[in-house]
Coordinates of C-alpha atoms in Angstrom, one line a residue:
Chain U
M548 CA -104.0 0.6 176.3
A549 CA -107.0 -1.2 176.2
N550 CA -107.1 -1.7 172.7
A551 CA -103.2 -2.2 172.6
L552 CA -103.6 -5.3 174.4
Q553 CA -106.7 -6.0 172.5
L554 CA -104.2 -6.3 169.4
L555 CA -101.8 -7.6 171.7
T556 CA -104.5 -11.0 172.8
I557 CA -104.9 -11.1 168.3
G558 CA -101.8 -10.9 167.1
I559 CA -100.9 -13.5 170.0
G560 CA -104.0 -15.5 168.5
I561 CA -102.7 -15.6 165.0
A562 CA -98.9 -16.4 166.1
G563 CA -100.5 -20.1 167.5
Y564 CA -101.2 -21.1 164.4
Y565 CA -97.7 -20.3 162.5
A566 CA -96.2 -21.5 165.2
L567 CA -97.7 -25.0 164.7
V568 CA -97.1 -24.7 161.0
A569 CA -93.8 -23.4 161.3
V570 CA -92.4 -25.7 164.2
G571 CA -92.4 -28.6 161.3
F572 CA -91.2 -27.1 158.6
A573 CA -88.4 -26.5 160.4
I574 CA -87.7 -29.4 161.6
I575 CA -87.7 -30.7 158.0
F576 CA -85.7 -28.0 156.8
A577 CA -82.9 -27.9 159.8
T578 CA -82.0 -31.9 160.0
L579 CA -82.4 -32.7 156.1
R580 CA -81.6 -29.1 154.5
I581 CA -85.0 -29.8 152.9
F582 CA -87.0 -26.2 151.5
H583 CA -90.6 -28.0 152.1
I584 CA -92.6 -24.9 150.2
A585 CA -95.5 -27.8 150.0
H586 CA -96.0 -28.6 154.2
G587 CA -98.7 -25.4 153.4
T588 CA -100.4 -27.4 150.8
V589 CA -100.3 -30.5 154.0
F590 CA -101.4 -27.8 156.2
I591 CA -104.6 -26.9 154.1
A592 CA -105.1 -30.8 152.5
A593 CA -105.9 -31.2 156.2
G594 CA -108.3 -28.4 156.7
Y595 CA -110.2 -29.6 153.4
L596 CA -110.7 -33.4 155.0
F597 CA -111.4 -31.9 158.1
F598 CA -114.5 -30.2 156.9
F599 CA -115.3 -33.2 153.7
L600 CA -115.3 -35.1 157.0
Y601 CA -117.4 -33.9 159.6
R602 CA -119.9 -31.5 157.2
V603 CA -120.5 -32.9 153.8
Y604 CA -120.7 -36.6 156.3
G605 CA -121.5 -35.4 159.3
V606 CA -118.8 -37.8 161.3
D607 CA -118.1 -36.7 165.0
M608 CA -116.0 -33.6 165.3
L609 CA -112.8 -35.3 167.3
W610 CA -112.7 -38.2 165.2
S611 CA -112.9 -36.5 161.6
G612 CA -110.0 -33.9 163.0
L613 CA -108.0 -37.2 164.3
A614 CA -108.8 -39.0 160.6
A615 CA -107.5 -35.2 159.2
I616 CA -104.3 -35.3 161.6
V617 CA -103.7 -38.3 160.6
V618 CA -104.1 -38.1 156.3
A619 CA -101.8 -34.9 156.9
A620 CA -98.9 -37.0 158.2
L621 CA -99.6 -39.7 155.6
V622 CA -99.4 -37.1 152.8
G623 CA -96.9 -35.1 153.8
L624 CA -94.7 -38.7 154.2
A625 CA -96.1 -39.3 151.1
I626 CA -94.9 -35.9 149.1
D627 CA -91.2 -36.5 150.4
K628 CA -90.9 -40.7 149.2
A629 CA -92.9 -40.0 146.1
V630 CA -91.1 -36.3 145.1
Y631 CA -87.8 -35.4 147.7
I632 CA -86.1 -38.5 147.6
P633 CA -86.0 -39.0 143.8
V634 CA -84.9 -35.0 143.2
M635 CA -82.1 -36.0 145.8
R636 CA -81.0 -39.5 144.9
R637 CA -80.8 -38.6 141.1
G638 CA -78.1 -35.7 142.9
G639 CA -80.8 -33.5 142.8
G640 CA -79.9 -30.4 145.6
L641 CA -81.7 -27.6 148.4
F642 CA -82.8 -26.3 144.7
S643 CA -84.1 -28.7 143.1
V644 CA -86.2 -29.8 146.0
F645 CA -87.1 -26.6 146.4
I646 CA -89.0 -26.0 142.7
A647 CA -90.2 -30.1 143.1
S648 CA -91.9 -28.7 146.2
L649 CA -93.3 -25.5 144.6
G650 CA -94.5 -28.2 141.9
V651 CA -96.3 -30.3 144.1
S652 CA -98.0 -27.0 146.1
L653 CA -99.2 -26.4 143.0
I654 CA -100.6 -29.2 141.6
F655 CA -102.0 -29.7 145.4
D656 CA -103.4 -26.0 145.0
A657 CA -104.7 -26.8 141.6
G658 CA -106.9 -29.5 143.0
F659 CA -108.7 -27.8 145.4
L660 CA -109.0 -25.2 143.1
V661 CA -111.2 -26.7 141.9
Y662 CA -112.9 -28.8 144.2
T663 CA -113.8 -24.9 146.5
K664 CA -114.3 -23.1 143.1
G665 CA -112.0 -20.8 145.3
V666 CA -114.4 -19.7 147.7
I667 CA -113.4 -19.8 152.1
T668 CA -114.5 -23.3 153.4
V669 CA -115.6 -22.7 156.8
A670 CA -115.8 -26.2 159.1
R671 CA -117.6 -24.6 162.5
T672 CA -121.4 -24.1 162.5
A673 CA -121.5 -21.5 165.1
P674 CA -120.2 -18.0 166.6
L675 CA -117.2 -18.5 168.5
A676 CA -117.8 -18.5 173.0
I677 CA -116.3 -14.8 173.6
I678 CA -114.6 -14.3 176.9
S679 CA -114.3 -10.5 178.6
V680 CA -111.6 -9.8 180.8
G681 CA -111.2 -6.1 182.1
G682 CA -112.9 -4.2 178.3
V683 CA -109.7 -7.5 176.4
T684 CA -112.3 -9.7 174.8
F685 CA -110.9 -13.0 173.5
R686 CA -112.1 -15.9 172.0
A687 CA -111.8 -19.4 173.8
L688 CA -111.3 -20.8 170.4
D689 CA -107.6 -19.2 170.8
L690 CA -107.0 -20.7 174.8
L691 CA -107.0 -24.1 173.0
V692 CA -104.8 -22.5 169.8
L693 CA -102.9 -21.7 172.7
A694 CA -103.4 -24.8 174.9
V695 CA -102.2 -27.2 171.3
V696 CA -99.2 -24.9 171.0
F697 CA -97.8 -25.0 174.6
M698 CA -98.3 -29.4 174.9
V699 CA -96.8 -29.3 171.4
Y700 CA -93.7 -28.1 172.4
G701 CA -93.8 -29.2 175.4
L702 CA -94.4 -32.9 173.6
L703 CA -91.2 -32.2 171.2
Y704 CA -88.8 -30.6 174.2
L705 CA -89.4 -33.6 175.6
W706 CA -88.7 -36.1 172.2
F707 CA -85.9 -34.1 171.7
H708 CA -84.1 -34.1 174.4
R709 CA -85.9 -37.3 176.8
T710 CA -86.0 -40.0 173.8
K711 CA -82.7 -41.6 171.7
T712 CA -84.7 -40.9 168.6
G713 CA -85.1 -37.1 169.4
L714 CA -81.4 -37.9 169.8
A715 CA -81.5 -38.5 166.4
V716 CA -83.3 -35.5 165.0
R717 CA -80.7 -33.0 166.9
G718 CA -77.4 -35.5 164.8
L719 CA -78.8 -34.7 161.8
T720 CA -79.2 -31.0 163.0
D721 CA -75.8 -30.4 163.8
N722 CA -74.2 -33.4 161.7
R723 CA -75.9 -35.3 158.9
G724 CA -72.7 -36.7 157.9
L725 CA -71.1 -38.4 161.4
A726 CA -75.1 -39.0 162.5
A727 CA -74.9 -41.2 159.4
V728 CA -71.4 -42.3 160.3
V729 CA -72.3 -43.5 164.3
G730 CA -75.1 -45.9 162.8
M731 CA -78.0 -43.4 163.6
N732 CA -80.7 -45.0 161.1
V733 CA -81.1 -42.2 158.5
G734 CA -83.6 -43.1 156.2
Q735 CA -85.8 -44.3 159.6
T736 CA -85.0 -40.7 161.0
R737 CA -86.0 -38.7 158.0
T738 CA -90.6 -40.9 158.6
L739 CA -90.5 -39.5 161.3
I740 CA -89.6 -36.1 161.0
F741 CA -92.4 -35.7 158.1
L742 CA -94.7 -37.6 159.8
V743 CA -94.6 -35.7 163.2
A744 CA -93.7 -32.4 160.9
S745 CA -97.6 -32.9 159.3
A746 CA -99.1 -34.0 161.8
L747 CA -98.1 -30.7 163.2
A748 CA -98.9 -29.1 159.9
G749 CA -102.4 -30.8 159.8
I750 CA -103.0 -30.1 163.7
A751 CA -103.3 -26.1 162.5
G752 CA -105.7 -26.7 159.0
V753 CA -108.0 -28.6 161.1
L754 CA -107.9 -25.5 163.7
T755 CA -108.0 -23.1 161.0
A756 CA -110.4 -24.6 159.5
Y757 CA -113.1 -24.4 162.1
D758 CA -111.8 -20.5 162.9
T759 CA -111.3 -18.7 159.5
G760 CA -111.7 -20.4 157.5
I761 CA -110.1 -21.5 155.1
A762 CA -109.3 -20.9 150.7
P763 CA -107.2 -22.4 148.1
D764 CA -104.2 -20.5 148.3
T765 CA -104.4 -19.9 152.2
G766 CA -101.8 -22.9 152.6
S767 CA -98.8 -21.2 150.8
R768 CA -99.5 -17.4 152.5
T769 CA -99.6 -19.8 155.7
L770 CA -96.3 -21.2 154.6
F771 CA -95.0 -17.9 153.8
V772 CA -95.5 -16.1 157.4
A773 CA -94.3 -19.3 158.4
V774 CA -90.8 -19.3 155.8
V775 CA -90.4 -15.7 157.5
A776 CA -90.7 -16.7 161.3
V777 CA -88.0 -19.7 160.6
I778 CA -85.8 -17.3 159.0
L779 CA -86.5 -14.6 162.1
G780 CA -85.6 -17.1 164.4
G781 CA -83.4 -19.4 163.1
V782 CA -83.0 -23.4 163.3
R783 CA -79.7 -23.7 165.4
N784 CA -82.6 -23.7 168.5
I785 CA -85.7 -24.9 166.7
L786 CA -88.1 -24.5 169.3
L787 CA -87.2 -21.2 170.7
G788 CA -86.9 -19.8 167.9
T789 CA -89.9 -20.1 166.0
I790 CA -91.8 -19.7 168.9
F791 CA -90.1 -16.7 168.8
G792 CA -90.6 -16.1 165.2
S793 CA -94.0 -16.7 165.1
L794 CA -94.6 -14.6 167.9
S795 CA -93.3 -11.3 166.1
L796 CA -94.7 -12.0 163.5
G797 CA -98.6 -12.9 164.3
I798 CA -98.1 -9.6 167.0
L799 CA -96.4 -7.8 164.1
T800 CA -99.8 -9.6 161.8
A801 CA -102.4 -8.1 164.2
Y802 CA -100.8 -4.5 164.7
A803 CA -100.0 -3.4 161.0
G804 CA -103.7 -5.4 160.2
F805 CA -105.4 -3.0 162.6
F806 CA -103.1 0.4 161.3
F807 CA -102.4 -0.1 158.0
P808 CA -104.3 -2.4 156.4
E809 CA -103.1 -2.6 152.8
W810 CA -99.7 -3.3 154.3
V811 CA -99.5 -6.3 155.9
T812 CA -98.0 -8.6 153.3
F813 CA -95.2 -6.3 152.7
G814 CA -94.7 -5.5 156.0
V815 CA -94.4 -9.4 156.9
F816 CA -91.7 -9.3 153.7
S817 CA -89.6 -6.2 154.4
T818 CA -89.1 -7.7 157.8
M819 CA -88.2 -10.8 156.0
I820 CA -85.3 -9.0 153.5
A821 CA -84.5 -7.0 156.3
L822 CA -83.2 -9.6 158.4
I823 CA -81.9 -11.8 156.3
L824 CA -79.6 -9.5 155.5
V825 CA -78.5 -8.3 158.8
R826 CA -78.6 -11.6 160.2
P827 CA -79.3 -14.4 157.9
R828 CA -78.9 -17.1 160.4
G829 CA -81.9 -15.7 162.9
V830 CA -81.9 -14.0 165.9
F831 CA -81.4 -16.9 168.2
G832 CA -79.1 -18.4 164.5
Chain L
M935 CA -107.1 -15.7 112.9
D936 CA -107.2 -12.8 115.3
H937 CA -106.4 -14.8 118.5
I938 CA -103.7 -16.6 116.8
F939 CA -102.0 -13.5 116.8
F940 CA -102.7 -12.5 120.0
L941 CA -101.4 -16.2 121.1
G942 CA -98.3 -15.7 119.2
T943 CA -97.9 -12.0 120.9
L944 CA -98.4 -13.5 123.6
I945 CA -96.2 -16.1 123.3
C946 CA -93.2 -13.5 122.4
V947 CA -93.9 -11.5 125.2
W948 CA -92.8 -14.4 127.5
I949 CA -90.3 -15.7 124.7
I950 CA -88.0 -12.2 126.0
V951 CA -88.9 -12.5 129.9
S952 CA -87.3 -16.4 129.6
V953 CA -84.7 -15.2 127.9
A954 CA -83.7 -12.7 130.2
A955 CA -84.6 -14.6 133.0
N956 CA -81.5 -17.6 131.0
L957 CA -79.1 -15.1 131.2
V958 CA -79.0 -15.0 135.5
I959 CA -79.9 -18.4 136.3
G960 CA -78.8 -20.0 134.0
Y961 CA -75.8 -18.8 132.5
T962 CA -75.2 -16.7 135.7
G963 CA -76.6 -19.7 138.0
M964 CA -78.7 -16.8 140.3
L965 CA -80.9 -18.0 142.0
A966 CA -83.3 -15.6 140.8
M967 CA -87.2 -15.7 141.9
G968 CA -88.5 -12.3 141.0
Q969 CA -89.2 -11.4 137.6
A970 CA -91.9 -10.9 138.1
V971 CA -91.2 -7.5 139.6
Y972 CA -89.2 -6.0 136.8
L973 CA -92.7 -7.4 134.4
G974 CA -94.9 -5.5 136.8
F975 CA -92.6 -2.4 136.9
G976 CA -92.5 -2.7 133.2
A977 CA -95.9 -2.8 132.8
Y978 CA -97.1 -0.3 134.4
A979 CA -94.1 2.6 133.9
A980 CA -94.8 2.3 130.1
S981 CA -99.0 2.3 130.9
C982 CA -98.8 5.4 133.1
L983 CA -96.0 7.4 131.0
N984 CA -98.9 7.1 128.4
I985 CA -102.0 7.4 130.0
F986 CA -101.0 10.3 131.8
L987 CA -98.2 11.9 130.3
G988 CA -99.0 11.7 126.8
V989 CA -95.9 9.6 125.6
N990 CA -95.7 8.1 122.3
Y991 CA -96.0 4.1 124.0
F992 CA -93.0 2.8 121.8
V993 CA -91.1 6.2 124.0
A994 CA -93.0 4.9 127.1
V995 CA -91.8 1.0 127.2
A996 CA -87.8 2.0 126.0
I997 CA -88.2 4.6 128.9
A998 CA -89.6 2.0 131.0
A999 CA -87.1 -1.0 130.1
V1000 CA -84.0 1.0 131.0
A1001 CA -86.6 2.5 133.9
S1002 CA -86.5 -1.6 135.2
G1003 CA -83.1 -1.8 134.7
F1004 CA -82.5 0.6 136.8
V1005 CA -84.9 -1.0 139.1
A1006 CA -83.3 -4.2 138.9
V1007 CA -80.2 -3.0 140.0
L1008 CA -81.1 -1.3 143.1
T1009 CA -82.7 -4.2 144.0
L1010 CA -80.2 -6.5 143.9
L1011 CA -78.2 -4.4 145.6
P1012 CA -79.1 -5.0 149.8
L1013 CA -78.7 -8.3 147.7
L1014 CA -75.7 -8.8 146.8
R1015 CA -74.2 -11.0 149.5
L1016 CA -77.1 -13.4 150.1
E1017 CA -76.1 -16.7 148.2
G1018 CA -77.5 -19.8 147.9
M1019 CA -80.9 -20.4 149.3
Y1020 CA -80.8 -16.7 151.2
F1021 CA -80.5 -15.5 147.6
A1022 CA -83.4 -17.4 146.1
L1023 CA -85.5 -17.1 149.5
A1024 CA -85.5 -13.0 149.2
T1025 CA -86.3 -12.1 146.0
L1026 CA -89.2 -14.6 146.4
G1027 CA -90.1 -12.2 148.9
L1028 CA -89.4 -9.2 146.8
N1029 CA -92.6 -10.4 145.0
F1030 CA -94.8 -9.7 147.5
V1031 CA -94.0 -6.4 148.8
F1032 CA -94.2 -5.4 144.9
F1033 CA -96.9 -6.1 145.4
D1034 CA -98.2 -4.2 147.9
L1035 CA -96.8 -1.4 145.9
F1036 CA -98.5 -2.0 142.8
R1037 CA -102.0 -2.8 144.2
N1038 CA -101.7 0.2 146.5
L1039 CA -99.6 2.8 144.8
G1040 CA -100.1 2.0 141.4
P1041 CA -103.2 4.2 139.7
R1042 CA -106.2 2.7 138.7
V1043 CA -109.3 3.2 136.7
E1044 CA -112.1 4.6 138.5
G1045 CA -114.3 1.4 139.2
S1046 CA -111.9 -0.7 138.2
E1047 CA -109.3 -2.7 140.1
G1048 CA -106.5 -2.2 137.3
L1049 CA -104.8 0.7 134.7
Y1050 CA -106.6 0.3 131.3
G1051 CA -106.3 3.1 128.5
I1052 CA -103.3 2.9 126.8
I1053 CA -103.0 4.7 123.1
L1054 CA -101.8 2.8 120.8
P1055 CA -100.1 3.3 117.8
A1056 CA -100.5 2.3 114.6
A1057 CA -97.6 -0.9 114.6
L1058 CA -99.0 -2.1 117.5
A1059 CA -103.2 -0.9 117.2
T1060 CA -105.1 -4.3 115.3
P1061 CA -103.6 -8.2 116.9
T1062 CA -101.5 -8.6 113.5
A1063 CA -99.6 -5.4 113.5
Q1064 CA -99.2 -6.2 116.6
F1065 CA -98.0 -9.8 116.3
F1066 CA -94.7 -8.6 113.7
T1067 CA -94.0 -5.6 116.0
T1068 CA -94.0 -7.7 118.8
L1069 CA -92.0 -10.0 117.8
A1070 CA -89.7 -8.4 115.1
V1071 CA -88.6 -7.0 119.1
A1072 CA -88.1 -10.2 120.4
V1073 CA -86.3 -11.9 117.1
L1074 CA -84.1 -9.3 118.2
C1075 CA -84.0 -9.7 122.4
I1076 CA -82.6 -12.6 121.5
I1077 CA -80.4 -12.4 118.5
A1078 CA -78.9 -9.5 121.3
A1079 CA -78.6 -12.4 123.9
A1080 CA -77.2 -15.3 121.5
R1081 CA -74.3 -13.0 121.0
L1082 CA -74.1 -11.4 124.7
V1083 CA -73.4 -14.9 125.5
K1084 CA -70.7 -15.4 123.0
S1085 CA -69.3 -12.3 123.9
P1086 CA -66.6 -11.9 126.4
L1087 CA -69.1 -10.9 129.2
G1088 CA -71.2 -14.2 128.5
R1089 CA -67.6 -15.9 129.0
A1090 CA -67.2 -14.1 132.7
L1091 CA -70.7 -14.5 133.2
R1092 CA -70.0 -18.4 132.7
A1093 CA -66.9 -18.0 134.8
T1094 CA -69.3 -16.3 137.8
R1095 CA -71.5 -19.8 137.9
D1096 CA -68.7 -22.0 137.8
R1097 CA -65.1 -20.8 138.9
P1098 CA -66.1 -17.9 140.2
D1099 CA -62.0 -18.3 141.8
A1100 CA -60.8 -18.3 138.4
L1101 CA -62.3 -14.5 138.2
L1102 CA -60.6 -13.3 140.8
S1103 CA -58.0 -14.6 140.6
L1104 CA -57.3 -12.9 137.5
G1105 CA -58.3 -9.3 139.0
K1106 CA -61.9 -9.9 138.3
S1107 CA -64.6 -9.0 140.3
P1108 CA -68.1 -11.5 139.6
T1109 CA -70.1 -8.7 141.8
A1110 CA -69.5 -6.2 139.2
Y1111 CA -70.4 -9.1 136.3
H1112 CA -73.4 -9.5 138.5
I1113 CA -74.7 -6.3 139.2
V1114 CA -74.5 -5.4 134.8
I1115 CA -76.2 -9.1 134.2
W1116 CA -78.9 -8.5 136.7
G1117 CA -80.1 -4.6 135.2
V1118 CA -79.7 -6.1 131.2
A1119 CA -81.8 -8.5 132.5
G1120 CA -84.2 -6.0 134.3
A1121 CA -84.5 -4.1 131.1
L1122 CA -84.5 -6.5 129.3
T1123 CA -87.9 -7.9 131.1
G1124 CA -88.9 -4.7 131.8
L1125 CA -89.5 -4.0 128.0
A1126 CA -92.0 -7.6 127.8
G1127 CA -93.9 -5.6 130.3
G1128 CA -93.8 -3.0 128.4
L1129 CA -95.2 -5.7 125.5
Y1130 CA -97.7 -7.2 128.0
A1131 CA -99.6 -4.6 128.8
A1132 CA -100.1 -3.1 125.3
T1133 CA -100.6 -6.9 124.5
L1134 CA -103.6 -7.3 127.0
F1135 CA -105.4 -3.5 126.8
Y1136 CA -105.1 -3.7 131.0
I1137 CA -103.0 -4.9 133.7
D1138 CA -103.4 -5.1 137.1
P1139 CA -101.3 -5.8 140.3
T1140 CA -102.8 -9.6 139.5
L1141 CA -101.0 -10.3 136.8
F1142 CA -97.3 -9.3 138.5
T1143 CA -97.7 -11.9 141.6
I1144 CA -95.3 -14.7 142.7
N1145 CA -97.5 -17.2 140.0
A1146 CA -95.7 -15.2 137.0
S1147 CA -92.5 -15.9 138.5
I1148 CA -93.1 -19.2 139.5
L1149 CA -94.2 -19.3 135.0
V1150 CA -91.1 -18.2 134.1
L1151 CA -89.2 -20.9 135.8
V1152 CA -91.4 -24.0 134.7
Y1153 CA -91.0 -21.8 131.1
I1154 CA -87.0 -22.1 131.6
G1155 CA -87.0 -24.8 133.3
V1156 CA -88.5 -27.3 130.8
G1157 CA -87.0 -25.2 127.3
G1158 CA -83.2 -25.6 128.9
L1159 CA -80.8 -23.8 131.0
A1160 CA -78.5 -21.6 130.3
S1161 CA -79.7 -21.9 126.6
I1162 CA -81.3 -19.4 124.3
G1163 CA -83.2 -21.9 122.5
G1164 CA -84.6 -23.7 125.8
S1165 CA -85.6 -19.8 126.8
I1166 CA -88.2 -19.6 122.9
L1167 CA -88.7 -23.3 123.3
G1168 CA -90.3 -23.6 126.7
P1169 CA -93.4 -20.9 126.4
V1170 CA -93.7 -22.0 122.7
L1171 CA -94.4 -25.7 123.8
L1172 CA -95.6 -24.7 127.0
I1173 CA -98.4 -21.7 125.7
T1174 CA -99.4 -24.0 122.9
F1175 CA -100.1 -26.9 124.4
T1176 CA -102.7 -24.9 127.0
E1177 CA -103.7 -23.9 124.5
A1178 CA -104.7 -26.7 122.8
L1179 CA -106.2 -27.9 125.4
R1180 CA -108.5 -25.2 125.0
Y1181 CA -110.1 -27.3 122.1
L1182 CA -111.0 -30.7 123.8
G1183 CA -114.2 -28.7 124.8
L1184 CA -113.0 -29.3 128.6
P1185 CA -116.0 -26.3 131.1
S1186 CA -113.4 -23.1 131.4
T1187 CA -113.6 -23.9 134.9
L1188 CA -111.2 -26.1 134.8
M1189 CA -108.8 -24.6 132.5
G1190 CA -107.3 -23.2 135.1
P1191 CA -106.4 -25.4 137.5
I1192 CA -105.0 -28.3 134.8
Q1193 CA -102.6 -26.0 133.4
Q1194 CA -101.5 -25.2 137.2
A1195 CA -101.5 -28.5 137.5
L1196 CA -99.6 -29.6 135.2
Y1197 CA -97.2 -26.6 135.4
G1198 CA -96.4 -27.8 138.6
A1199 CA -96.5 -32.0 137.0
L1200 CA -93.9 -30.6 134.4
L1201 CA -91.5 -29.1 137.3
I1202 CA -91.4 -31.7 139.3
G1203 CA -90.9 -34.1 136.1
V1204 CA -88.4 -31.8 135.1
M1205 CA -86.2 -31.8 138.8
I1206 CA -86.5 -35.5 139.0
F1207 CA -85.9 -36.6 135.6
R1208 CA -84.3 -33.6 133.5
R1209 CA -83.0 -31.0 135.3
K1210 CA -81.3 -29.0 132.6
G1211 CA -84.5 -29.2 131.3
L1212 CA -84.9 -30.1 126.5
V1213 CA -82.4 -28.4 124.9
G1214 CA -80.6 -26.7 128.2
T1215 CA -75.8 -26.6 129.1
H1216 CA -76.2 -26.4 132.7
D1217 CA -78.2 -27.8 135.4
F1218 CA -79.5 -26.0 139.0
Q1219 CA -76.5 -26.2 141.1
E1220 CA -77.7 -26.1 143.9

């Protein structure tokens, strides 16, 4: 029993990272119909920059993190401006943009591979503080991650439902053509979406680099899981869907990783294929 | 010299895979992103038959090709009702599912991650013989594919891509054509897998990851969609080019990343400037 609870806490800890990466991917996919595979690249780019500033240059941890998040936001925006917009302007559709996005991650991952030689990069220097409550241990960092997730999702909810730009984002989700017709500035909203989504991936990247560390393929691996989470939850209700998908996958990963460590990927992607078959639009789709 | 023949053999193997992939992606318009699955299945099936049952390698490759065709159809059947991006995603997911299957169920030689010990017949035993045998097989595959796309079946395939309603109104089912071509492409890819294993002497699951599937996309994307010539051009140009990079005297640790970055840039460039590739006749619809 304690074991099951312990695995549950581990699963929720993992789910926090998925939730931060998945929500940005989901917003971009739901509003702009861009399958942004390179979102995973933005995520580890922030992790590496954080490591670089904090450990190599010895910059203060908080400032390193903030700088990494800002740069991540700009990298995401740059990918849209330099790659996706030109592809779409020349008539490329969802699949073409997806292929171009794969190209972006190949380039970045190659760069990270040269820089790290494939070794895992961990930014922290000390073991993590551990808290024990009634036989279940968890890490203090998990609490921080969950607090960040709550804050992010809360702010996103307020943004979507209480502000004019948030209304524009929801408008894009519902009907893109109409949104432009009623005089919405689609270009500006698009910029905003990429900045926000990429900053969220940046937060996850900094935290992951600090916690378990990152390797050049961590970005694409995490992103594929985040994609599954988004498919699981569906994009009709972005926040509810991604939190549900991330939680399910985090818990699945924790249990599968304990009982059948060799079959985790198999489990995650079989779930995805099965779910696409049963409910292509997700549980809340 | 042996190295040149080895490269030639590799190019022939990838030409077969690209031709097969182009049949489904280019001519039929199915967004297939899991060719590595059938390549790996063919390689493992042929090697296992030869190593553990002592089957002659050519017979083993033939059986592996047929078996890969069946596996391809089996994996396709549940995915048939998906469309566009969802289909692409599901086939993408197959890469991960089969990677775990290869890794956990694929036999391995003690002390290694993979499988070796294929006993090759004379026609595959030296790099020179191997090159000419593989070339002959590749040419046969190319001729077969070229005839196929010119045949009524080929026209029907393009119709499922461009005018599925027209096919339906003639009382023909696009789905039946999808299944047939997927099986054919799976068998060709499995065949290539068997030859690939013979070329490398050693196979392990990391050869058949999503990266191999992306590689095929790069080859046909650059060469040209819905074009047999493009499926030949892609692997020839790209493999020769990356080999030529070797002579620039770059450190060997940089070779992999440089190739990867180059392929990434090519994917972006093709998608922005020339979506049908160098000599393609069709571009990605979505």
